[in-house]
JSON list of C-alpha atoms in Angstrom, two decimals:
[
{"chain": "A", "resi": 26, "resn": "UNK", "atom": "CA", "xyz": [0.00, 0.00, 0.00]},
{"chain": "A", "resi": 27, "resn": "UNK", "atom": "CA", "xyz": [1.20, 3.15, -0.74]},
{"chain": "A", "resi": 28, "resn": "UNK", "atom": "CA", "xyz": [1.07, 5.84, 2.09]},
{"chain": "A", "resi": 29, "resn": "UNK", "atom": "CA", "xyz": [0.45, 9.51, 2.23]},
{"chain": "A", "resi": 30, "resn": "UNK", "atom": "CA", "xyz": [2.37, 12.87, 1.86]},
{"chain": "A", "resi": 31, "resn": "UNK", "atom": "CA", "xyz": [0.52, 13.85, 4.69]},
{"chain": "A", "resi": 32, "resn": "UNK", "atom": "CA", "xyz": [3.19, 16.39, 5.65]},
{"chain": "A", "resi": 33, "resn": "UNK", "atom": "CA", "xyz": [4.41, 17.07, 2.13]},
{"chain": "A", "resi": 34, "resn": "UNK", "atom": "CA", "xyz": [7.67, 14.72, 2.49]},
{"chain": "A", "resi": 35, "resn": "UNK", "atom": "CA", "xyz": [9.01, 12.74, 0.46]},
{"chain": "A", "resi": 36, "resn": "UNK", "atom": "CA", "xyz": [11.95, 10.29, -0.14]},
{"chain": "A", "resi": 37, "resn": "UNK", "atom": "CA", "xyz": [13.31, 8.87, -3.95]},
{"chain": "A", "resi": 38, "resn": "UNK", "atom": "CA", "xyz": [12.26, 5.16, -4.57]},
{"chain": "A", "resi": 39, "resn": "UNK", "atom": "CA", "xyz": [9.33, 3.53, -6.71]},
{"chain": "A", "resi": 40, "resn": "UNK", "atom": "CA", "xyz": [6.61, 3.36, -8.21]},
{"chain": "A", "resi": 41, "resn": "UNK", "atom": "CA", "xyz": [2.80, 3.91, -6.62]},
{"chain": "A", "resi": 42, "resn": "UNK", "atom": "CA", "xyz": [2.15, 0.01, -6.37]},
{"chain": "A", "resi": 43, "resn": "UNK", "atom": "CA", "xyz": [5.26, -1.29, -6.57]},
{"chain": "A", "resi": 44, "resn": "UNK", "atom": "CA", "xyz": [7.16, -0.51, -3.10]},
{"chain": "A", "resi": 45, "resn": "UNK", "atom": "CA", "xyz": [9.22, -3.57, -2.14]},
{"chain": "A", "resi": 46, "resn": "UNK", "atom": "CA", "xyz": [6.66, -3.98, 1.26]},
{"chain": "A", "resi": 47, "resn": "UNK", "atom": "CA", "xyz": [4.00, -4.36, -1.30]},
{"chain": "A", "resi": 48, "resn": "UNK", "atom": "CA", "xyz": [5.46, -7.54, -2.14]},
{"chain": "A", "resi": 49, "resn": "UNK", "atom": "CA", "xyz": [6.59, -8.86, 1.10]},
{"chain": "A", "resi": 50, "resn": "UNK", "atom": "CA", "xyz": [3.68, -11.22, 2.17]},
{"chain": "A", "resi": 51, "resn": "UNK", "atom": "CA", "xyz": [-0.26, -11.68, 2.70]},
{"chain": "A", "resi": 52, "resn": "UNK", "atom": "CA", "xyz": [-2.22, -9.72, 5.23]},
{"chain": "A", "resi": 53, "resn": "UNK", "atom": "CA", "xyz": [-3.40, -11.11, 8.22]},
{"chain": "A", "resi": 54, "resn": "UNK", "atom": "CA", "xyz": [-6.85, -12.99, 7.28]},
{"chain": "A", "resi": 55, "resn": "UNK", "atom": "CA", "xyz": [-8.80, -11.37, 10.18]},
{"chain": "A", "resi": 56, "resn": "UNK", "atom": "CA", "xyz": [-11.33, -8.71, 8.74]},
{"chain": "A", "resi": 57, "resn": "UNK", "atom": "CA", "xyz": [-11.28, -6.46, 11.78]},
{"chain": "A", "resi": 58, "resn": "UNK", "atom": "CA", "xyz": [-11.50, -3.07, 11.00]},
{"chain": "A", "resi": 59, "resn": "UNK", "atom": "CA", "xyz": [-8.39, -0.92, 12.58]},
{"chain": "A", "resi": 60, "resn": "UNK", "atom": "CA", "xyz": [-7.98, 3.30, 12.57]},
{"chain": "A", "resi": 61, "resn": "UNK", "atom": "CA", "xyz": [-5.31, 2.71, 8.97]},
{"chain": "A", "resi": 62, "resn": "UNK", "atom": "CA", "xyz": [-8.71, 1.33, 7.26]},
{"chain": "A", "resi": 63, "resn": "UNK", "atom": "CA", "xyz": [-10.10, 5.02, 8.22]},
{"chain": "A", "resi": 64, "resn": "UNK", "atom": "CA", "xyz": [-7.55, 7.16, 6.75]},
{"chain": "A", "resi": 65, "resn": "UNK", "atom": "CA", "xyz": [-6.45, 4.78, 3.78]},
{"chain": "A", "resi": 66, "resn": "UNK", "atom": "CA", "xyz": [-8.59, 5.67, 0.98]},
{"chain": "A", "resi": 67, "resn": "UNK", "atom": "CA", "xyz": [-8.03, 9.87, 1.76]},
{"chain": "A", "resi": 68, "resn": "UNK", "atom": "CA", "xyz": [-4.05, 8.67, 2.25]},
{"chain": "A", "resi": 69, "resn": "UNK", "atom": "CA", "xyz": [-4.00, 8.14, -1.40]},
{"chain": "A", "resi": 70, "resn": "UNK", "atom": "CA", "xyz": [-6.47, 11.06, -2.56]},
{"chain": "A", "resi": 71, "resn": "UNK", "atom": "CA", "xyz": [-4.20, 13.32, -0.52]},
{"chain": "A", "resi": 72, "resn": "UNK", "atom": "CA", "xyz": [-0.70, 12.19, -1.86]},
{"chain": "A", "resi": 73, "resn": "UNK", "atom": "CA", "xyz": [-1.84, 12.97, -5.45]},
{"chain": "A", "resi": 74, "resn": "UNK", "atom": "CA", "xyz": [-2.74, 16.30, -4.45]},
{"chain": "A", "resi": 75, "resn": "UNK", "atom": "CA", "xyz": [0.26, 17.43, -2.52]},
{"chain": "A", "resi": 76, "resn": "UNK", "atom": "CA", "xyz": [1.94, 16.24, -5.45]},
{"chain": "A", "resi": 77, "resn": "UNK", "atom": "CA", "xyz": [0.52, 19.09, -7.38]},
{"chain": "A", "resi": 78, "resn": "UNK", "atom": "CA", "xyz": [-0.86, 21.44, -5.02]},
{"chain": "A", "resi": 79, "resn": "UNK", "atom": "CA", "xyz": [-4.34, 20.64, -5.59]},
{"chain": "A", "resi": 80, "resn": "UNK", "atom": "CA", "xyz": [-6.71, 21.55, -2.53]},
{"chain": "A", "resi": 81, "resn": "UNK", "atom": "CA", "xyz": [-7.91, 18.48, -0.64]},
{"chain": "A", "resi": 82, "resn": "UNK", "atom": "CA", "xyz": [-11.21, 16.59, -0.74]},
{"chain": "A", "resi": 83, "resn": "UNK", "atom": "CA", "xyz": [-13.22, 15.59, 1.92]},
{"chain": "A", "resi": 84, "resn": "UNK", "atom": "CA", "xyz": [-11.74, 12.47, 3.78]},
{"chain": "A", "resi": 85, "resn": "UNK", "atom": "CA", "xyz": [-13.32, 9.25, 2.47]},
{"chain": "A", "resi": 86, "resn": "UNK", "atom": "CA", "xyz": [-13.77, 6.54, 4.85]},
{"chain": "A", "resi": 87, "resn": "UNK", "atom": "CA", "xyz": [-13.27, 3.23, 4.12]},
{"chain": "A", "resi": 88, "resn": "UNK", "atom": "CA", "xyz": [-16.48, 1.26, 6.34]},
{"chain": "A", "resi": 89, "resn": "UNK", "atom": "CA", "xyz": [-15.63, -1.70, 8.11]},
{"chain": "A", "resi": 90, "resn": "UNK", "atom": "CA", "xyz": [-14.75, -4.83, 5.87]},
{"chain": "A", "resi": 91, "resn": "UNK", "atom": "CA", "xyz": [-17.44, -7.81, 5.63]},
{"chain": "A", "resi": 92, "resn": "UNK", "atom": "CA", "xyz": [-16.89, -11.23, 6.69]},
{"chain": "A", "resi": 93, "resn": "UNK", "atom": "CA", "xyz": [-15.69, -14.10, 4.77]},
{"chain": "A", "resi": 94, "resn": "UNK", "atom": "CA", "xyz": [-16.35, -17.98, 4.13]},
{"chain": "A", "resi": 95, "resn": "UNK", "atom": "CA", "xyz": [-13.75, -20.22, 5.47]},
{"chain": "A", "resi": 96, "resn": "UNK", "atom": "CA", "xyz": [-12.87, -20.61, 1.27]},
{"chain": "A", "resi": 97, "resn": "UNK", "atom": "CA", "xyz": [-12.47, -17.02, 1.09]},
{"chain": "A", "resi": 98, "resn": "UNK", "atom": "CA", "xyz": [-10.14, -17.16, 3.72]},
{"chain": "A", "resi": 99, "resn": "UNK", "atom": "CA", "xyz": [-8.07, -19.55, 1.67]},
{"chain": "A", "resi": 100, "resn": "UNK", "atom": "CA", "xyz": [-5.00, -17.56, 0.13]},
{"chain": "A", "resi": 101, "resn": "UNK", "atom": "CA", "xyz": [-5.49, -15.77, -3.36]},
{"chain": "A", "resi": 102, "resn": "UNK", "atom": "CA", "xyz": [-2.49, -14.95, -4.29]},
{"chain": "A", "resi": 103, "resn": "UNK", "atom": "CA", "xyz": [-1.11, -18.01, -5.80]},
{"chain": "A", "resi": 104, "resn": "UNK", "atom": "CA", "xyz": [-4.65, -18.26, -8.08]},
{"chain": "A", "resi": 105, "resn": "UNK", "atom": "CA", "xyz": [-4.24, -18.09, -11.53]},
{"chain": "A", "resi": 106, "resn": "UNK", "atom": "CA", "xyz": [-6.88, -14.94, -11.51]},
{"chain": "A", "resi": 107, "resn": "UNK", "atom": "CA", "xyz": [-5.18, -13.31, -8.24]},
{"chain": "A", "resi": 108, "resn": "UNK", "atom": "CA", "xyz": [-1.82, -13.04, -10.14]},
{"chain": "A", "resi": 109, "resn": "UNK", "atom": "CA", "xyz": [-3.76, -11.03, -13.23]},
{"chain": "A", "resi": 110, "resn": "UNK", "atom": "CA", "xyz": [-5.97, -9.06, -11.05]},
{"chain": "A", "resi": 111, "resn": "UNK", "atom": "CA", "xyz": [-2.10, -7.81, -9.16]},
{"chain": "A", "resi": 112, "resn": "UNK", "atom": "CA", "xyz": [-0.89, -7.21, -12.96]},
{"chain": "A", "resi": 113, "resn": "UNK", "atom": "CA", "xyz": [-3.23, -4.01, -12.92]},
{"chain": "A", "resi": 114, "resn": "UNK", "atom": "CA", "xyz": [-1.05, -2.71, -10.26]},
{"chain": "A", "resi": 115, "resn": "UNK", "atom": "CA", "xyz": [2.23, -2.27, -12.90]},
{"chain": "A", "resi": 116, "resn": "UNK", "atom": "CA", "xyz": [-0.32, -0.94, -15.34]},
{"chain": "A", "resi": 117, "resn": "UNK", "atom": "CA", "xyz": [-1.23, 1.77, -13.04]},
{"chain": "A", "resi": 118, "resn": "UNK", "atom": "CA", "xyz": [2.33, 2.96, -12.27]},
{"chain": "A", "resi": 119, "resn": "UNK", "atom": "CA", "xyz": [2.94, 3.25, -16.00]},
{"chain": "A", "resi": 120, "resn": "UNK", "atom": "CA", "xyz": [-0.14, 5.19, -16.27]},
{"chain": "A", "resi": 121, "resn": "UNK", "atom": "CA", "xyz": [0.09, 7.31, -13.10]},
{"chain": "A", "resi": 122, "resn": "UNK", "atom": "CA", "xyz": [4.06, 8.68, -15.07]},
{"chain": "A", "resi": 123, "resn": "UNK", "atom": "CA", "xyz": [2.60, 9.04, -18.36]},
{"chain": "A", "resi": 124, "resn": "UNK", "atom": "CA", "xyz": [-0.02, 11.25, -16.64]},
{"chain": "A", "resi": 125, "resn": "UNK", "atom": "CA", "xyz": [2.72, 13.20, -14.94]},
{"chain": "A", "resi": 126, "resn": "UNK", "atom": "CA", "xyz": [4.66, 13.22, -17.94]},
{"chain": "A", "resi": 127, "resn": "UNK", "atom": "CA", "xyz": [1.65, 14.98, -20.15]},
{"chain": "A", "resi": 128, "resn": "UNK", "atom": "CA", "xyz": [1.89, 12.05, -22.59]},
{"chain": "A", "resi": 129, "resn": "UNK", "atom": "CA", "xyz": [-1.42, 12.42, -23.59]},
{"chain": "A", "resi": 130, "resn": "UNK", "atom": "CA", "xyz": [-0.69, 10.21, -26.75]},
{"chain": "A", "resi": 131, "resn": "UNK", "atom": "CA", "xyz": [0.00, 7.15, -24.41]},
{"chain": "A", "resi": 132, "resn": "UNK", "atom": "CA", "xyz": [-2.59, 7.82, -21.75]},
{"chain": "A", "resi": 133, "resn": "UNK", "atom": "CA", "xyz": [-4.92, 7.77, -24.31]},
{"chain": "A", "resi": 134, "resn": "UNK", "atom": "CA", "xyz": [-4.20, 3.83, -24.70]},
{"chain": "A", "resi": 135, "resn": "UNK", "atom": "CA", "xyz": [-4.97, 2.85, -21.29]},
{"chain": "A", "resi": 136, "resn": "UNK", "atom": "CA", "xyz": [-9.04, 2.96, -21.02]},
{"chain": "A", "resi": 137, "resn": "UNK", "atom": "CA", "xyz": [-9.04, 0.06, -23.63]},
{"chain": "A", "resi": 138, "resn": "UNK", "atom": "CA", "xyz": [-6.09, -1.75, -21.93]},
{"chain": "A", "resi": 139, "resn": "UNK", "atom": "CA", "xyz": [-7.46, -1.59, -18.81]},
{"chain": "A", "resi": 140, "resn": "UNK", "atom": "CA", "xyz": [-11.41, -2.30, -19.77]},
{"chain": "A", "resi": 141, "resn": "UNK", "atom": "CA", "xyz": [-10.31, -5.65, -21.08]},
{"chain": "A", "resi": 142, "resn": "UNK", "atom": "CA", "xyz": [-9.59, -6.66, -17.10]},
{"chain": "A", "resi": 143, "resn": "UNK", "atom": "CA", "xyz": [-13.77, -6.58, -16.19]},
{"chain": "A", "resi": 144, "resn": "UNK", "atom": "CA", "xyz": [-13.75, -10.24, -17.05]},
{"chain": "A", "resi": 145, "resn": "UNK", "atom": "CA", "xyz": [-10.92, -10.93, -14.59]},
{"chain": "A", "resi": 146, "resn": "UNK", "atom": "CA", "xyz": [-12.06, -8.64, -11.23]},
{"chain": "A", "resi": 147, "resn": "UNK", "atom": "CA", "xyz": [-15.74, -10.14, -11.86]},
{"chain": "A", "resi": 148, "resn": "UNK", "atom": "CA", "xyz": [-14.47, -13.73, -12.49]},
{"chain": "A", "resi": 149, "resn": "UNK", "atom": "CA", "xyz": [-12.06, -13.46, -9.33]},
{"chain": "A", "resi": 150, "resn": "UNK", "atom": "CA", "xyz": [-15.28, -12.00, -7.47]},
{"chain": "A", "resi": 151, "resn": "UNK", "atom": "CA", "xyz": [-17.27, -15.01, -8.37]},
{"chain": "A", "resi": 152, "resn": "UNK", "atom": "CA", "xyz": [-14.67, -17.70, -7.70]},
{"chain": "A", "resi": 153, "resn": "UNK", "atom": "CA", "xyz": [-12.88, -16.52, -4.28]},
{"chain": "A", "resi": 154, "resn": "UNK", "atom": "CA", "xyz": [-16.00, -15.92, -2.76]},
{"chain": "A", "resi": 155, "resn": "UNK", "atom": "CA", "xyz": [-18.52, -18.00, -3.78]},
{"chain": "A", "resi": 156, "resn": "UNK", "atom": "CA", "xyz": [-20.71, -18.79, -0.60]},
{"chain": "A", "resi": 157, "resn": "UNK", "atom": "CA", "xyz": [-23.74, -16.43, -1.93]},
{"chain": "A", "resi": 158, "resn": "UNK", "atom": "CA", "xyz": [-24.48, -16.18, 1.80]},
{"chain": "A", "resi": 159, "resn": "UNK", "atom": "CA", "xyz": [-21.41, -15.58, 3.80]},
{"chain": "A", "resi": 160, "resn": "UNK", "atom": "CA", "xyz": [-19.90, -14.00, 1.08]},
{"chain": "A", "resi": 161, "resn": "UNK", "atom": "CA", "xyz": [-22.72, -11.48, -0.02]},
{"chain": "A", "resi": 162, "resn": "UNK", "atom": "CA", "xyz": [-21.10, -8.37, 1.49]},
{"chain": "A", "resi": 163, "resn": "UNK", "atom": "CA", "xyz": [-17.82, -9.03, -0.13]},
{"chain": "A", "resi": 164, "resn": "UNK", "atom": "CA", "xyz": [-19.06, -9.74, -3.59]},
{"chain": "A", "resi": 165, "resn": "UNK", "atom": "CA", "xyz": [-21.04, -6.23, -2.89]},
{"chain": "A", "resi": 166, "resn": "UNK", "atom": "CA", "xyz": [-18.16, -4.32, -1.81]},
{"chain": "A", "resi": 167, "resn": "UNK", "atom": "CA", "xyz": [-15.76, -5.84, -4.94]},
{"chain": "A", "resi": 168, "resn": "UNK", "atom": "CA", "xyz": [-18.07, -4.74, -7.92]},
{"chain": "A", "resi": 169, "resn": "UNK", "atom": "CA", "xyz": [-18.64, -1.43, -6.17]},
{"chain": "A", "resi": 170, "resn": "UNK", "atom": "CA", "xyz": [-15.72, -0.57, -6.27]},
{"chain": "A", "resi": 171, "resn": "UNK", "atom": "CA", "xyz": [-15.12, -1.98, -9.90]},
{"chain": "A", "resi": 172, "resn": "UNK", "atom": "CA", "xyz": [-17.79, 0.24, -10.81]},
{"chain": "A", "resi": 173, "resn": "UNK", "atom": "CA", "xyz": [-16.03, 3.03, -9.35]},
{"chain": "A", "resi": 174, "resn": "UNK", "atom": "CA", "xyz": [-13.11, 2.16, -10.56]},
{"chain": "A", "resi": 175, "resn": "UNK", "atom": "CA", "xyz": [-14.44, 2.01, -14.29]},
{"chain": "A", "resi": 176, "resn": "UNK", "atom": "CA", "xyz": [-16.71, 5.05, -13.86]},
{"chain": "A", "resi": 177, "resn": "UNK", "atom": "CA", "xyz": [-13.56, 6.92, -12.98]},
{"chain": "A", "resi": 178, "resn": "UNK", "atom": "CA", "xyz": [-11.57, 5.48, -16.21]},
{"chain": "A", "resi": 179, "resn": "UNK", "atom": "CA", "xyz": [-14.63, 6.77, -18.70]},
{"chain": "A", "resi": 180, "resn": "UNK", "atom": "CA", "xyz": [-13.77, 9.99, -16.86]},
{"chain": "A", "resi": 181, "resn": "UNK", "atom": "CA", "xyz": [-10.07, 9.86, -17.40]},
{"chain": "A", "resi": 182, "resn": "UNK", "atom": "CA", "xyz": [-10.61, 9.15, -21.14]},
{"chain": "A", "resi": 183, "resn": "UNK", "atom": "CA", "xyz": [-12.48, 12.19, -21.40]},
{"chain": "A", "resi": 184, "resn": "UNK", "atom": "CA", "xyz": [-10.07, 14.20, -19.66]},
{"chain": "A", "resi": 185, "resn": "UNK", "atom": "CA", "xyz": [-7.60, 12.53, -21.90]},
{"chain": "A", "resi": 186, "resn": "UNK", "atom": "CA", "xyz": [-9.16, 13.72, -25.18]},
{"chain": "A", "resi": 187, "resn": "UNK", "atom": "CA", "xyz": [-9.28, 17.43, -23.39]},
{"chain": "A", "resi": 188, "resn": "UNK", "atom": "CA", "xyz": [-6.01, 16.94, -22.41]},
{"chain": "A", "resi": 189, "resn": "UNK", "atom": "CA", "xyz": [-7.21, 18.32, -19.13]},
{"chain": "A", "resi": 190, "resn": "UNK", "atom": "CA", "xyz": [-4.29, 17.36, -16.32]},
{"chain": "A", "resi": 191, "resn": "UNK", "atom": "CA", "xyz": [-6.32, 18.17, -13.15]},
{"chain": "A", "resi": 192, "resn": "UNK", "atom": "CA", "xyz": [-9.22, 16.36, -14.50]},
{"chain": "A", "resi": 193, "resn": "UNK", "atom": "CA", "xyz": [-7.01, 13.39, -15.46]},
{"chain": "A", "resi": 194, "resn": "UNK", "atom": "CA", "xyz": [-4.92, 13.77, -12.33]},
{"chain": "A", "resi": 195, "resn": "UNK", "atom": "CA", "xyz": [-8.19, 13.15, -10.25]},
{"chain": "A", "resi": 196, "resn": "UNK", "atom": "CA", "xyz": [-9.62, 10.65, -12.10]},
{"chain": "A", "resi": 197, "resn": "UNK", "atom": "CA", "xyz": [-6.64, 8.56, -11.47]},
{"chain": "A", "resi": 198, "resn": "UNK", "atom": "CA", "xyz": [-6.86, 9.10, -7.75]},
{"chain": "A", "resi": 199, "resn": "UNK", "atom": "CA", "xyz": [-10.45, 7.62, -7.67]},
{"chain": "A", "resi": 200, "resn": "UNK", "atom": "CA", "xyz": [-9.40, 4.64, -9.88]},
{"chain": "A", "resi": 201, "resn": "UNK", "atom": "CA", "xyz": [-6.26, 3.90, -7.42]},
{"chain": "A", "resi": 202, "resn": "UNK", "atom": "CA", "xyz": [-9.06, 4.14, -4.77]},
{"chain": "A", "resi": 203, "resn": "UNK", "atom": "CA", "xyz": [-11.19, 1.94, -5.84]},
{"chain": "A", "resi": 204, "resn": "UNK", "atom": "CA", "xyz": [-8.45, -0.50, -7.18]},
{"chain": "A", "resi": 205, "resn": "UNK", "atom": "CA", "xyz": [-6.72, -0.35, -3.45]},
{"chain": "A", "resi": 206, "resn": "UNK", "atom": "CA", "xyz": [-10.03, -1.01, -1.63]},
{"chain": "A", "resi": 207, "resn": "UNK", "atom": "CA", "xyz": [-10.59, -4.60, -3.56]},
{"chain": "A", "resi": 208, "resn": "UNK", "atom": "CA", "xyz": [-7.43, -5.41, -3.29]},
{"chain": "A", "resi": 209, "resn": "UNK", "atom": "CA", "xyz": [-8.22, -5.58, 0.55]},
{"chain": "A", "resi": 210, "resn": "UNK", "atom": "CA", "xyz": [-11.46, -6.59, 0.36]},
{"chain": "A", "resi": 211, "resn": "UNK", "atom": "CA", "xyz": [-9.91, -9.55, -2.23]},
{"chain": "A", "resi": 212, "resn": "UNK", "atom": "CA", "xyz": [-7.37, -10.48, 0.56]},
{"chain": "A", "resi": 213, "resn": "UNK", "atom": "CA", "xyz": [-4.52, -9.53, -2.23]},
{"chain": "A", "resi": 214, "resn": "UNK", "atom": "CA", "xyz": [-2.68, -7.48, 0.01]},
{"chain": "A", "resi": 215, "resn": "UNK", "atom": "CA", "xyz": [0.94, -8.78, -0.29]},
{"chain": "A", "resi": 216, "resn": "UNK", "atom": "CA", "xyz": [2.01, -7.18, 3.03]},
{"chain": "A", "resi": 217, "resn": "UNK", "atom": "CA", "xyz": [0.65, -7.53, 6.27]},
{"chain": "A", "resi": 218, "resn": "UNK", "atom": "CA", "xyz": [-1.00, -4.44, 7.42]},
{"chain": "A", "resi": 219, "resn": "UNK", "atom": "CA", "xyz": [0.01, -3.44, 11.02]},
{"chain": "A", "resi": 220, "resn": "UNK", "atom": "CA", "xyz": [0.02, 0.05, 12.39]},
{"chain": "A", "resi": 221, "resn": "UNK", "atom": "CA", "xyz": [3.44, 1.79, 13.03]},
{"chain": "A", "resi": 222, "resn": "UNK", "atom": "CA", "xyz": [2.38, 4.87, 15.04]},
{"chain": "A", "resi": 223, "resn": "UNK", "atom": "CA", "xyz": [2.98, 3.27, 18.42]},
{"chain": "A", "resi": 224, "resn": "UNK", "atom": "CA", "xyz": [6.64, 2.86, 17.54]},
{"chain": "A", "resi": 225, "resn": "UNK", "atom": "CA", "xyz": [7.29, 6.45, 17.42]},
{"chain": "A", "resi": 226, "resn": "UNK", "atom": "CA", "xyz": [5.69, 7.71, 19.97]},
{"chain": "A", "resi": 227, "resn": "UNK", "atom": "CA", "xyz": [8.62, 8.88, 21.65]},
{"chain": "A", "resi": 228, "resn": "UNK", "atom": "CA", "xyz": [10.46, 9.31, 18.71]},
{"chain": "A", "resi": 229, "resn": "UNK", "atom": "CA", "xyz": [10.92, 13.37, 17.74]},
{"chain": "A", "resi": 230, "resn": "UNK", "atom": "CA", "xyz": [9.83, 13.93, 14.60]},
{"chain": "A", "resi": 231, "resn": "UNK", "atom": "CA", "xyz": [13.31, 15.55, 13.69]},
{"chain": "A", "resi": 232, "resn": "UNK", "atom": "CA", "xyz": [14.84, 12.27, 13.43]},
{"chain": "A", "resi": 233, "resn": "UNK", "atom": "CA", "xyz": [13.03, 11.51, 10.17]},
{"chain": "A", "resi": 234, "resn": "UNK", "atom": "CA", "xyz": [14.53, 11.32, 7.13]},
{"chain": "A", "resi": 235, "resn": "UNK", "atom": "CA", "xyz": [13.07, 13.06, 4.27]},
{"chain": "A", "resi": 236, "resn": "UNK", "atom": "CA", "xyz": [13.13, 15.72, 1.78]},
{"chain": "A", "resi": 237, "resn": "UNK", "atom": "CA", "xyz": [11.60, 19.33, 1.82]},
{"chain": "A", "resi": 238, "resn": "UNK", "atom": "CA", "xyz": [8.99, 19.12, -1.08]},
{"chain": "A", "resi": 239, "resn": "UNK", "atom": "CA", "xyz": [9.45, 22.85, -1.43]},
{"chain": "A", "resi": 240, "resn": "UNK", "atom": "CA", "xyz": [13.00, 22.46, -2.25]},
{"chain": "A", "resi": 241, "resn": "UNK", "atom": "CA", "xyz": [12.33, 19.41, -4.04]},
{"chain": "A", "resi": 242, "resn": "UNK", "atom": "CA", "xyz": [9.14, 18.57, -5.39]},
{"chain": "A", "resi": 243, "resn": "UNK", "atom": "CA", "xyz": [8.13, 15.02, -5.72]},
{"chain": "A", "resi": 244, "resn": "UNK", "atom": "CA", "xyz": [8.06, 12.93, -8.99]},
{"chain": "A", "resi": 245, "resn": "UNK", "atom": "CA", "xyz": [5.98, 9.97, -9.90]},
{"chain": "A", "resi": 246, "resn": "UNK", "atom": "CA", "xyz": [7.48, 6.87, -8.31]},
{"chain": "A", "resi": 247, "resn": "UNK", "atom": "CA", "xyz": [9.22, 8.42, -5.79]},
{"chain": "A", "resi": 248, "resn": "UNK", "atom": "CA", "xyz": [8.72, 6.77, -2.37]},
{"chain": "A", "resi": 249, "resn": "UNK", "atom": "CA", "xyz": [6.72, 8.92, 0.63]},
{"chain": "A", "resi": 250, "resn": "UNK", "atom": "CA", "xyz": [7.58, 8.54, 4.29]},
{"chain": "A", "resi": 251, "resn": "UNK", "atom": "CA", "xyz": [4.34, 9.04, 6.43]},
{"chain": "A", "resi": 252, "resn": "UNK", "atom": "CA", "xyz": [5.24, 11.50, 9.15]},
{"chain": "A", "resi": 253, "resn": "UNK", "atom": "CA", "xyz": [1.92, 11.16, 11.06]},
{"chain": "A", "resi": 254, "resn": "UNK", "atom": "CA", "xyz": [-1.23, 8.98, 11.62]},
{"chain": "A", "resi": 255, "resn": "UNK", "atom": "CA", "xyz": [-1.45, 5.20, 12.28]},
{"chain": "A", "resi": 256, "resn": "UNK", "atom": "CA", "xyz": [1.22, 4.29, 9.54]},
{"chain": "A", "resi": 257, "resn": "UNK", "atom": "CA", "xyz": [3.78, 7.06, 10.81]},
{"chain": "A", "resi": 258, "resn": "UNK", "atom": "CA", "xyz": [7.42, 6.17, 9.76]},
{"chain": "A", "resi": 259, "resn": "UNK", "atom": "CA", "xyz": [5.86, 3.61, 6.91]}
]
């Protein structure tokens, strides 16, 4: 997951979905709701937008995650449809640079590139969680969000063909959004997602490491060191 420049600091490194704790290993399978679920969604809303000194949206809060069969407990990462549902995640760096980049004859590519993954998210919907009891709130919460996540693509294309950055620039925030949010709810997180924040509570905030975004603004893939909030030092 990536974090937030919720202070405006930054640090070089990768790519939006592609930090090396992104790969490290699944999430806990307990669906207990913790304060990170709270702030994740506006964490990523709010990094874009420092990025570029867009004003802020209101916080969106993630609600509390359903419960799960004992299959959908059962790990997804090593299914054949987990592994192409986690290949979105390098399209989405590529895409989140070419935005940045104002390659507007490359972004334009991506809508039909990305479209022809519906079969996959609603396949991997069907097949991890198939109890049509137990797993009802899941399977609602996954194609929400793929709705979201393809309502907000229709609205990048259209920024696209009015080459319109802020519009575009948005548009990708809501479709990482709504892609990070079934990730979770798909247990595909590849790291396991424990709060930090305790850890620095005596910890002066002088000791982090990071660079002034005034003196040197950010780029796309560069890595962001939370400086506050549950994930602080993340």
């Amino acid at each position: 997951l990536v974090g937030a420049l919720l202070a405006g600091n930054i640090r070089p490194a990768r790519g939006l979905f592609s930090s090396p704790s992104h790969r490290l290993r699944a999430p806990p399978l307990s669906h207990v709701s913790t304060p990170a679920d709270d702030g994740r969604r506006a964490a990523l809303l709010c990094a874009f937008a420092v990025l570029t000194g867009a004003p802020l949206p209101a916080a969106a809060v993630s609600p509390p995650l359903p419960l799960v069969s004992a299959s959908g407990r059962e790990s997804k990462l090593r299914s054949r449809l987990g592994v192409r549902v986690l290949s979105v995640c390098r399209i989405m760096d590529e895409l989140q640079r070419d935005i940045f980049e104002g390659r507007w004859d490359l972004v334009e590519e991506y809508p039909t590139q990305l479209r022809s993954f519906i079969p996959v998210l609603t396949a991997y919907t069907n097949t991890a969680f198939p109890d049509d009891e137990i797993d009802a709130d899941t399977k609602v919460k996954q194609r929400y969000e793929v709705g979201r996540f393809f309502g907000s693509l229709n609205k990048l294309k259209k920024a696209t063909d009015r080459k319109d950055f802020d519009a575009a620039f948005r548009a990708y925030a809501d479709m990482a959004l709504s892609y990070d949010c079934y990730l979770r709810t798909g247990i595909l997180y590849q790291y396991e997602d424990v709060p930090t924040e305790k850890y620095f509570i005596d910890v002066d905030d002088v000791s982090l490491t990071y660079l002034d975004l005034r003196r040197k603004p950010a780029f796309p893939g560069d890595l962001i060191l939370l400086v506050s909030g549950p994930d602080k030092g993340r």
